[in-house]
Amino acid sequence: AQKVTQAQTEISVVEKEDVTLDCVYETRDTTYYLFWYKQPPSGELVFLIRRNSFDEQNEISGRYSWNFQKSTSSFNFTITASQVVDSAVYFCALSEMNYGGATNKLIFGTGTLLAVQP
Amino acid sequence: GAGVSQSPSNKVTEKGKDVELRCDPISGHTALYWYRQSLGQGLEFLIYFQGNSAPDKSGLPSDRFSAERTGGSVSTLTIQRTQQEDSAVYLCASSPRTSGGEDEQFFGPGTRLTVL
């Protein structure tokens, strides 16, 4: 069965600290996609990144970086030099490749609440 | 262009009443999704539309829940005989294509439903 686990319920850091949000997934499929979304206090989910299962290259975008390791079924997210504006709930999600469009649903983890203190 | 919009933003209803929640996806997006976000259950998938048809309704929690989509655009999620456990934020999302699973889903602001 598909499952996404975000074991960290809440993390609190002080501004400028680095923080890593963990994501572990389970799937029987060999082709799948992983996503990270941010949900700020305003409530709207904002897309951050997508990764497909064939691309294990790490990615860096400004202060954000992602580490995808198929061997450990993990897709961790690191924020470098955190800022107060990074405070939000972060969700990791899984979508399996489907042929014929039977479904494209996202399976979400339970989210990690990140609080960055000034 | 405009993002996904949902209405109403907040809905308070009494137990046993029916409610309708509306979603306007991004123009041209073929795929539309409904999710529910509640404290105890996190973000749960409800239903997926491919055009006007719904090939995946596996997340609808009971037969009190139904949804339709017309003209390949607007979707309505209807909850009949609401119960207190239906209280949650209902999120709608859309994406450009209907196959592959790789598309980013664009989310609306949600409708917060409170059942008294």
CSV table of C-alpha atoms in Angstrom, one decimal, chain A residues 33 35 37 39 42-47 50 52 89 91 95-110, chain B residues 4 31 33 35 37 41-45 48 50 55-56 58 91 95 97-109:
chain,number,residue,atom,x,y,z
A,33,TYR,CA,6.4,11.0,-8.1
A,35,PHE,CA,6.1,16.2,-3.9
A,37,TYR,CA,3.9,21.4,-0.4
A,39,GLN,CA,0.9,25.4,3.9
A,42,SER,CA,-3.1,31.6,5.4
A,43,GLY,CA,-4.0,28.0,4.6
A,44,GLU,CA,-3.4,27.6,0.9
A,45,LEU,CA,-1.1,24.8,-0.1
A,46,VAL,CA,1.8,25.9,-2.2
A,47,PHE,CA,3.8,23.5,-4.4
A,50,ARG,CA,8.3,17.4,-7.7
A,52,ASN,CA,10.2,11.4,-10.2
A,89,VAL,CA,3.2,23.2,7.8
A,91,PHE,CA,3.6,18.2,3.6
A,95,SER,CA,1.7,10.1,-6.6
A,96,GLU,CA,2.0,6.9,-8.5
A,97,MET,CA,2.5,6.7,-12.2
A,98,ASN,CA,-0.8,5.6,-13.7
A,99,TYR,CA,-1.4,4.5,-17.3
A,100,GLY,CA,-4.8,5.5,-18.7
A,101,GLY,CA,-5.5,8.2,-16.1
A,102,ALA,CA,-7.3,5.9,-13.6
A,103,THR,CA,-6.3,8.2,-10.8
A,104,ASN,CA,-3.7,10.9,-10.0
A,105,LYS,CA,-4.5,11.2,-6.3
A,106,LEU,CA,-1.8,12.5,-3.9
A,107,ILE,CA,-1.1,10.5,-0.8
A,108,PHE,CA,0.0,13.0,1.9
A,109,GLY,CA,2.0,12.6,5.0
A,110,THR,CA,0.6,14.1,8.2
B,4,VAL,CA,-8.4,27.7,-8.1
B,31,ALA,CA,-8.2,17.1,-13.8
B,33,TYR,CA,-9.6,16.7,-7.1
B,35,TYR,CA,-9.4,16.5,-0.5
B,37,GLN,CA,-8.2,18.3,5.8
B,41,GLN,CA,-7.0,12.6,9.7
B,42,GLY,CA,-4.6,15.0,8.0
B,43,LEU,CA,-5.1,15.5,4.2
B,44,GLU,CA,-7.3,12.8,2.7
B,45,PHE,CA,-8.2,12.3,-0.9
B,48,TYR,CA,-10.8,12.7,-8.7
B,50,GLN,CA,-11.1,13.5,-15.4
B,55,PRO,CA,-12.8,7.4,-12.3
B,56,ASP,CA,-11.7,7.4,-8.7
B,58,SER,CA,-12.4,5.8,-3.5
B,91,LEU,CA,-9.8,21.5,-0.5
B,95,SER,CA,-4.0,20.1,-12.7
B,97,ARG,CA,-3.6,16.8,-17.5
B,98,THR,CA,-5.4,13.6,-16.6
B,99,SER,CA,-2.8,11.0,-17.0
B,100,GLY,CA,0.6,10.3,-15.6
B,101,GLY,CA,0.4,11.4,-12.0
B,102,GLU,CA,3.3,13.8,-12.4
B,103,ASP,CA,1.5,17.1,-12.7
B,104,GLU,CA,1.6,19.6,-9.9
B,105,GLN,CA,-1.8,20.1,-8.3
B,106,PHE,CA,-2.8,23.6,-7.8
B,107,PHE,CA,-4.9,24.0,-4.6
B,108,GLY,CA,-7.6,26.4,-3.8
B,109,PRO,CA,-8.0,28.2,-0.4
